[in-house]
Tab-separated table of N, CA and C in Angstrom:
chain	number	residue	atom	x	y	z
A	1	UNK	N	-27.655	87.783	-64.381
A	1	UNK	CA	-28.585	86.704	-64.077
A	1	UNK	C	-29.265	86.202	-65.351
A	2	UNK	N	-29.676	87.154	-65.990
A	2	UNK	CA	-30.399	86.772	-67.422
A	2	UNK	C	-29.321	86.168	-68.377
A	3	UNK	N	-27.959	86.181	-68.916
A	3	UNK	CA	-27.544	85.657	-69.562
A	3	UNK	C	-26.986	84.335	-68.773
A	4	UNK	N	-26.795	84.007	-67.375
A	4	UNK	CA	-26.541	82.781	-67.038
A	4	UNK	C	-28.044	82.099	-67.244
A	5	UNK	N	-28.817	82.462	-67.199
A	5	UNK	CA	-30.440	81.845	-67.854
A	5	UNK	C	-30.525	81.403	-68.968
A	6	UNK	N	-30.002	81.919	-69.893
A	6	UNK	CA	-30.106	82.037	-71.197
A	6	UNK	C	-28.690	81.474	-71.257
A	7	UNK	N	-28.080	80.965	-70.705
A	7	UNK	CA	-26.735	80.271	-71.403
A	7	UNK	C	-27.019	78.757	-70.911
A	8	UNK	N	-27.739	78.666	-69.486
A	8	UNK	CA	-28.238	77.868	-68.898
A	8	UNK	C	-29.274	76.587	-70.258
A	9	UNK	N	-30.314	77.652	-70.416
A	9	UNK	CA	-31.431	77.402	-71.530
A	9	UNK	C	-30.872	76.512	-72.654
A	10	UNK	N	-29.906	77.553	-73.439
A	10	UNK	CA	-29.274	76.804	-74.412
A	10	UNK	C	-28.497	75.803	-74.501
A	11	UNK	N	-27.697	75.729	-73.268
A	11	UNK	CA	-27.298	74.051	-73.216
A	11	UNK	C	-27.881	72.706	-73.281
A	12	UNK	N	-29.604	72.876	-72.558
A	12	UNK	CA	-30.552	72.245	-72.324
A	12	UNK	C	-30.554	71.886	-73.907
A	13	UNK	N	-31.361	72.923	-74.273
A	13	UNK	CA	-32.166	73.023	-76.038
A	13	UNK	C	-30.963	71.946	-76.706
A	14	UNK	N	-29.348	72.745	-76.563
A	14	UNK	CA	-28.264	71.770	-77.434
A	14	UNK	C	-28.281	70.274	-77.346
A	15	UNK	N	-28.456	69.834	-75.616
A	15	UNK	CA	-28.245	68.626	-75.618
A	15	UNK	C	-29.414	67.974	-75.646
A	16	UNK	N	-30.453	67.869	-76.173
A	16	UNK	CA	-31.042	67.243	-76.711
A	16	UNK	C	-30.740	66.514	-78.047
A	17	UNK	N	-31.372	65.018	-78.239
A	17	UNK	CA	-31.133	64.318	-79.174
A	17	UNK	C	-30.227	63.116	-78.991
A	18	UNK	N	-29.151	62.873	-79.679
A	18	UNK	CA	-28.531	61.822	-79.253
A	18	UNK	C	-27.708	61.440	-78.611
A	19	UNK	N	-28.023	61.636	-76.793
A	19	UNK	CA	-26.795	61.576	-76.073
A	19	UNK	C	-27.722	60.533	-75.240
A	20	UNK	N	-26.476	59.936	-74.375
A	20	UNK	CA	-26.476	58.908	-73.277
A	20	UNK	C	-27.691	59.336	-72.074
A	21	UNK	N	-28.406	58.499	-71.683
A	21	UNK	CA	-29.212	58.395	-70.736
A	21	UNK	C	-28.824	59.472	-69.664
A	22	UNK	N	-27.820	59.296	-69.323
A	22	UNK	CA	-27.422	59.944	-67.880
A	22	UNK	C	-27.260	61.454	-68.436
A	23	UNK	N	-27.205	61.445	-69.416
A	23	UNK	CA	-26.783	63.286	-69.739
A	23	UNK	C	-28.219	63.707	-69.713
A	24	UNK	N	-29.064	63.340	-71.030
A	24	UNK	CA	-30.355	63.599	-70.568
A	24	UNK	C	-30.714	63.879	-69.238
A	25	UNK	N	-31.202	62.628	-68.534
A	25	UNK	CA	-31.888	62.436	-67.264
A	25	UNK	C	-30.854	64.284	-66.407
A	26	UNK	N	-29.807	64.186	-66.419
A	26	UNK	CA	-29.239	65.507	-65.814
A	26	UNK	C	-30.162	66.619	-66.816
A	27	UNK	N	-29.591	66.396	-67.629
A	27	UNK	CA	-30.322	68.000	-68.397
A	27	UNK	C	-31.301	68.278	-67.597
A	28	UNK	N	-32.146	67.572	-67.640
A	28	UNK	CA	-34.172	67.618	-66.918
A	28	UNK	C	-33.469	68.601	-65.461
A	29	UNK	N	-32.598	68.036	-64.798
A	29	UNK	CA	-32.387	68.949	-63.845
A	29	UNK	C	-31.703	70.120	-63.925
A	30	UNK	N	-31.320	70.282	-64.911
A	30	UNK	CA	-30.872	71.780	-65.011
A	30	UNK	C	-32.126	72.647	-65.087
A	31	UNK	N	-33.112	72.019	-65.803
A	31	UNK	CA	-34.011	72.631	-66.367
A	31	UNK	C	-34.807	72.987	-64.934
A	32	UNK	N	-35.093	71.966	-63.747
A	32	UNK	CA	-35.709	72.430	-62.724
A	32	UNK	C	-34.932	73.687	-62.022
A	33	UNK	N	-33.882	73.601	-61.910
A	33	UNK	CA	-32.950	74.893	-61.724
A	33	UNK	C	-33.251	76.188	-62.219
A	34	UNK	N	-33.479	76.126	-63.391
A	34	UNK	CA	-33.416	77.106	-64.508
A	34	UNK	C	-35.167	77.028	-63.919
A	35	UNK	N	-36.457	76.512	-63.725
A	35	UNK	CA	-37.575	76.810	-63.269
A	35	UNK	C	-37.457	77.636	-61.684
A	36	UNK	N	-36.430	76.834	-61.087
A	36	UNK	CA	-36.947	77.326	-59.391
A	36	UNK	C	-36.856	79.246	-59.613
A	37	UNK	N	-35.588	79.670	-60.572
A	37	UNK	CA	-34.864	81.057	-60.253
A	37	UNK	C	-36.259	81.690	-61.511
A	38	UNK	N	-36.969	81.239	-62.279
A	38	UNK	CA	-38.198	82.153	-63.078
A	38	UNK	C	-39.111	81.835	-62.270
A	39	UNK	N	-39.589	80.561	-61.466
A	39	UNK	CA	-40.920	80.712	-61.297
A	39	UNK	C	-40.967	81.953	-60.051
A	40	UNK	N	-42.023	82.952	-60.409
A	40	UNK	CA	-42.345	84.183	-59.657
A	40	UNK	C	-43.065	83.340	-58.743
A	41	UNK	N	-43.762	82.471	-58.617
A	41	UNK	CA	-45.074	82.063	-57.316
A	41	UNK	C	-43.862	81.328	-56.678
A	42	UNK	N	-42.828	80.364	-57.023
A	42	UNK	CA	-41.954	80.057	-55.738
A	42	UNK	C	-41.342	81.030	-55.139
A	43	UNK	N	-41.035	82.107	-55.302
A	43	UNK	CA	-40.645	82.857	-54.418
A	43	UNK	C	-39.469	82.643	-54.064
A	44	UNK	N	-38.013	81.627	-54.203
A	44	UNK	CA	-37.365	81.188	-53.520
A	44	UNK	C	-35.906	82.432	-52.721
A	45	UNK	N	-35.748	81.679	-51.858
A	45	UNK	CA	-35.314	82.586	-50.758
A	45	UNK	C	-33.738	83.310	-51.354
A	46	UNK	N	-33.284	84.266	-51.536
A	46	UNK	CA	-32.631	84.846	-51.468
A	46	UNK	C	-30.773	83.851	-51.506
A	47	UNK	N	-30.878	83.662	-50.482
A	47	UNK	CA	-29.881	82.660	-50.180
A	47	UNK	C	-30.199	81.213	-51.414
A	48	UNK	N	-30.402	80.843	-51.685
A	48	UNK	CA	-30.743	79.702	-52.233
A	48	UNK	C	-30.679	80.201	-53.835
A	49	UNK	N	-31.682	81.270	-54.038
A	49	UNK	CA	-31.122	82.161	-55.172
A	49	UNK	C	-30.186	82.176	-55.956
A	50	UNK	N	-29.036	82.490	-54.920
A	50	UNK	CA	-27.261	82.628	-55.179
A	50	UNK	C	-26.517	81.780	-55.177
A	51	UNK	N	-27.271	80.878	-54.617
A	51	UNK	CA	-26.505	79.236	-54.813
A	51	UNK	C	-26.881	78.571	-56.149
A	52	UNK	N	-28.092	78.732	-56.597
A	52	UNK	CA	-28.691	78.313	-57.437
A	52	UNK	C	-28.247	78.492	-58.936
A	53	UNK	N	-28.391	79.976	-58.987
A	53	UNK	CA	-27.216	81.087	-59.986
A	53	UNK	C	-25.812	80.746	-60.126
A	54	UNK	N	-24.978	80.775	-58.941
A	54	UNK	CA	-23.902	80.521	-58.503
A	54	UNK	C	-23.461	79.098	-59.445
A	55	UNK	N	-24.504	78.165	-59.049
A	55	UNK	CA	-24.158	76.948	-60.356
A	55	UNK	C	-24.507	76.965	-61.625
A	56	UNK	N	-25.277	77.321	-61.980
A	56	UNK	CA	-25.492	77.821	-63.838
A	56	UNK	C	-24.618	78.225	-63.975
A	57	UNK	N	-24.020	79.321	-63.268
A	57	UNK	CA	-23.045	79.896	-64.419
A	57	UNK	C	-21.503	78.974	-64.664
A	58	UNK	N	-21.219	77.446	-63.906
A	58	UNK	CA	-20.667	76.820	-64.530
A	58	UNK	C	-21.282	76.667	-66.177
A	59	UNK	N	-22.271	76.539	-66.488
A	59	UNK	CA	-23.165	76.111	-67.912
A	59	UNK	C	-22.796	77.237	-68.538
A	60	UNK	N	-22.541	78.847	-68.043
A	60	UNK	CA	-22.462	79.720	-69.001
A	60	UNK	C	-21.559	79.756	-70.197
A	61	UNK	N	-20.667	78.886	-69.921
A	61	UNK	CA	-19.041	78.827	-70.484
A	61	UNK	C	-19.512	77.903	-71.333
A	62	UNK	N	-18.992	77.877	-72.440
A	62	UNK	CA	-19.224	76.494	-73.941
A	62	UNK	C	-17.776	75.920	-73.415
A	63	UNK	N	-16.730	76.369	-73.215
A	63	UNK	CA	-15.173	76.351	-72.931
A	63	UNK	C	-14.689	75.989	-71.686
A	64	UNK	N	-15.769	74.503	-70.759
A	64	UNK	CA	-15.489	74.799	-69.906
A	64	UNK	C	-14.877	73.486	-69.420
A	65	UNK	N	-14.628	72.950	-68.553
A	65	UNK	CA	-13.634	71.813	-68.654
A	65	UNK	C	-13.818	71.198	-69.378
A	66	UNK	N	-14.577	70.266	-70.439
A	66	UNK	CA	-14.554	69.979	-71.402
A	66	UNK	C	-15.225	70.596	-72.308
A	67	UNK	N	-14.732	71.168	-73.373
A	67	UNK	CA	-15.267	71.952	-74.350
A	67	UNK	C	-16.396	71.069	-74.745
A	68	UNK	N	-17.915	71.980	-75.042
A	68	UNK	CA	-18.936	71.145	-75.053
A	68	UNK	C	-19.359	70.615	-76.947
A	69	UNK	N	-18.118	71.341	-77.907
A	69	UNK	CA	-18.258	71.174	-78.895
A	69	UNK	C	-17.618	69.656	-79.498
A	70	UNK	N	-16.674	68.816	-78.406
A	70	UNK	CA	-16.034	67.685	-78.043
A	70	UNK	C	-17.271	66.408	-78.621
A	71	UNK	N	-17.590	65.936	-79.502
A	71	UNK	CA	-18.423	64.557	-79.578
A	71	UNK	C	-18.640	63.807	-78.465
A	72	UNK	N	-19.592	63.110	-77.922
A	72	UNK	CA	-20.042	62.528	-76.906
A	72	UNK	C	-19.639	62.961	-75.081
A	73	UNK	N	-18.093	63.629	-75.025
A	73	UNK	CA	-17.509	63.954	-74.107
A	73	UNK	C	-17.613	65.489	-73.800
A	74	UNK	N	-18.285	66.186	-74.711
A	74	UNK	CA	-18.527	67.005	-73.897
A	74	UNK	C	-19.456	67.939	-73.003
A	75	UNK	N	-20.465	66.807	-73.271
A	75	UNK	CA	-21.492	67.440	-72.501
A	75	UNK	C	-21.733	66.311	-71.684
A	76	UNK	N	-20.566	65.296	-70.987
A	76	UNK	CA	-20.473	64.756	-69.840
A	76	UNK	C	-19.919	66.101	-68.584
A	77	UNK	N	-18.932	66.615	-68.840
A	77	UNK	CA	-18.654	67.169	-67.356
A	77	UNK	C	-19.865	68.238	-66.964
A	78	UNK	N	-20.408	68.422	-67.920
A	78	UNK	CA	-21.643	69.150	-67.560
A	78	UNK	C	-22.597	67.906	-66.696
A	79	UNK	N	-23.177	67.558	-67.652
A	79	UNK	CA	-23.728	65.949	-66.643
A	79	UNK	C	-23.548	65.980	-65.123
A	80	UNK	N	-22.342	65.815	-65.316
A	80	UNK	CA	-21.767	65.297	-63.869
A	80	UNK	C	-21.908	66.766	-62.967
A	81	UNK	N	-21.370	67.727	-63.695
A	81	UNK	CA	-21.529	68.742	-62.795
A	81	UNK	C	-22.991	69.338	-62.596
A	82	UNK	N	-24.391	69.147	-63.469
A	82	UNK	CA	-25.527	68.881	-62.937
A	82	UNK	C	-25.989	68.430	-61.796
A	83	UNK	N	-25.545	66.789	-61.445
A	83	UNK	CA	-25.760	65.756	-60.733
A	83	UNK	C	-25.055	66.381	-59.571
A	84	UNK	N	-23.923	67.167	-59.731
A	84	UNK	CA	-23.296	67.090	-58.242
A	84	UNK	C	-23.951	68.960	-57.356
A	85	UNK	N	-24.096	69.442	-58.150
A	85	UNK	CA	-25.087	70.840	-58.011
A	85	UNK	C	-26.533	69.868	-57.369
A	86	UNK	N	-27.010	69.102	-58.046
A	86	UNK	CA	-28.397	68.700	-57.454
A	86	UNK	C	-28.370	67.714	-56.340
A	87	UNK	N	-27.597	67.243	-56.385
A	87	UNK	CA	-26.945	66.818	-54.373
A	87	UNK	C	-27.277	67.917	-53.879
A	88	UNK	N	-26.160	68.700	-54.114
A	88	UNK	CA	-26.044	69.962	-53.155
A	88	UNK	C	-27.294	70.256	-52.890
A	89	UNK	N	-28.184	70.978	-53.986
A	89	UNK	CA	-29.563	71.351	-53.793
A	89	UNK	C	-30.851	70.475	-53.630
A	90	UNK	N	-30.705	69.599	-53.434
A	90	UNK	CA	-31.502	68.110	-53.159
A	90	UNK	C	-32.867	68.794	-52.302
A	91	UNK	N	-32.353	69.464	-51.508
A	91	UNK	CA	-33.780	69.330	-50.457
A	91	UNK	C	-34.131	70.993	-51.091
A	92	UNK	N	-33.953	71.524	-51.730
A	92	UNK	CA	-34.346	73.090	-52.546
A	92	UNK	C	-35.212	72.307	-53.480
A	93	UNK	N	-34.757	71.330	-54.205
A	93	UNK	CA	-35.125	70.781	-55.541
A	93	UNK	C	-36.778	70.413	-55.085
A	94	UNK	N	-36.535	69.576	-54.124
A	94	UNK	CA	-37.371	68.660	-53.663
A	94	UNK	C	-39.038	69.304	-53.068
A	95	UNK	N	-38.215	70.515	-52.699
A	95	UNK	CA	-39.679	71.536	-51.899
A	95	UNK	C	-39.999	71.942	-53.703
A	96	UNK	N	-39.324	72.757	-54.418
A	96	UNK	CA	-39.873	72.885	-55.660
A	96	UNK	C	-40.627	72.582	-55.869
A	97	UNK	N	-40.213	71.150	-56.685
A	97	UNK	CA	-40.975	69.535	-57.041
A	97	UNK	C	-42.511	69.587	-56.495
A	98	UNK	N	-42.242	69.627	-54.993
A	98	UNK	CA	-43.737	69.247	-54.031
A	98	UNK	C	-44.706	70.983	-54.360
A	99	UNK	N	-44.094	71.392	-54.340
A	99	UNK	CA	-44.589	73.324	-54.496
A	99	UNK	C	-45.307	73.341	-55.817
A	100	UNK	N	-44.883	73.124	-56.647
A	100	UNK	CA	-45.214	72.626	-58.370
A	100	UNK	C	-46.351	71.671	-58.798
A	101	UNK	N	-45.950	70.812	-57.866
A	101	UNK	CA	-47.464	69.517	-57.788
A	101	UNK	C	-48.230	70.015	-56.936
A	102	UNK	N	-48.124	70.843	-56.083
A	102	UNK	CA	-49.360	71.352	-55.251
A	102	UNK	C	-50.137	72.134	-55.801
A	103	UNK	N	-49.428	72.998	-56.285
A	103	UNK	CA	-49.938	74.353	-57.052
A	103	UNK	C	-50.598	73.780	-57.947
A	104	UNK	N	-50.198	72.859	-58.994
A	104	UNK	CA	-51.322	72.016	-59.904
A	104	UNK	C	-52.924	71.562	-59.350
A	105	UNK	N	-52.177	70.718	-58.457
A	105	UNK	CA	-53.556	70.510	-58.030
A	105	UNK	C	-54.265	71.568	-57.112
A	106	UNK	N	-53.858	72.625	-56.893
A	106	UNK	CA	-54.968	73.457	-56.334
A	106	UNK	C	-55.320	74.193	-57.628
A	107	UNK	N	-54.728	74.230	-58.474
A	107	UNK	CA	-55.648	75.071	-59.372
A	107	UNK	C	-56.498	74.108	-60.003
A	108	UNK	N	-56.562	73.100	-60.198
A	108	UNK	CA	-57.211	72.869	-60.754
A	108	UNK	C	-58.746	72.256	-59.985
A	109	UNK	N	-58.424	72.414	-58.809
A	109	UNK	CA	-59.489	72.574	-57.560
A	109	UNK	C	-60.429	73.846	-57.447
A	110	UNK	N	-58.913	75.065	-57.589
A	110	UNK	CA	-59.639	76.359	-57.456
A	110	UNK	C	-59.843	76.951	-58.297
A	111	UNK	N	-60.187	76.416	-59.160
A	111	UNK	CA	-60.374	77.572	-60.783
A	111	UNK	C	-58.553	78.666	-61.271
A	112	UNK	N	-59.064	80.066	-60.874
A	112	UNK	CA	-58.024	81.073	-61.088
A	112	UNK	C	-57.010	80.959	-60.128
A	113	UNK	N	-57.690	80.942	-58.537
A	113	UNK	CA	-56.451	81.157	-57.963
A	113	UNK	C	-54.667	81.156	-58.025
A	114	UNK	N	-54.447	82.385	-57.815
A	114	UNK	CA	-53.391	82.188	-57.685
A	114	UNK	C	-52.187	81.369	-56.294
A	115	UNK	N	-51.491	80.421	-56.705
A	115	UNK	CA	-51.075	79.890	-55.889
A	115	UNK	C	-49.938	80.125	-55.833
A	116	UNK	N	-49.415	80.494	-54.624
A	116	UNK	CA	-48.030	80.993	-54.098
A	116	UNK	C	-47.215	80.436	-53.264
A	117	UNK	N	-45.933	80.377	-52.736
A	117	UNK	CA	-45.189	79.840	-51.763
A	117	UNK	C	-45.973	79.941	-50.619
A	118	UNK	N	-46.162	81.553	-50.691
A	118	UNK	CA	-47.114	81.938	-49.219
A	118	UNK	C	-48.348	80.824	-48.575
């Protein structure tokens, strides 16, 4: 789990800089991915977990349908395979998202509290 995290991570960190809109804008969602499976207060369910995991570790591979060392092309099938993982997880993503902005604003309502899925 930790090195699909960390292989996850570093693709993010790599593709930064000068790539096409649409690769970016995907990266950002890997990155919510790579948040739902650390953040400890989401809690997320078990099942969802393994789905979640289950798609990073396409990212674990540098060697993977298109080698990502390829100029401009290869950190498209990643892209795409971002975008089509976050279909899939659309309504996981989405409770996140709302879970994340809630939790903001209650802390900053409630001082310390800790805010949880619960």
């Amino acid at each position: 789990e930790q090195e699909i995290l960390s292989n996850a991570k570093k693709l993010s960190d790599e593709v930064k800089g000068d790539v096409p809109e649409f690769v970016s804008t995907r990266i950002q969602k890997l990155q919510t991915l790579v948040a739902m499976i650390e953040d400890s207060e989401w809690q997320i369910p078990e099942e969802e977990r393994s789905d979640v995991l289950s798609a990073l570790a396409y990212f674990s591979d540098p060697e993977d349908l298109v080698p990502d060392h390829i100029p401009v092309l290869g950190f498209l099938d990643d892209a795409i395979m971002i975008e089509l993982v976050a279909e899939e997880l659309k309504d996981d993503i989405e409770a996140f998202q709302e879970f994340c902005a809630y939790r903001e604003r209650e802390e900053g309502r409630s001082g310390d509290a800790t805010i949880t899925r619960d």
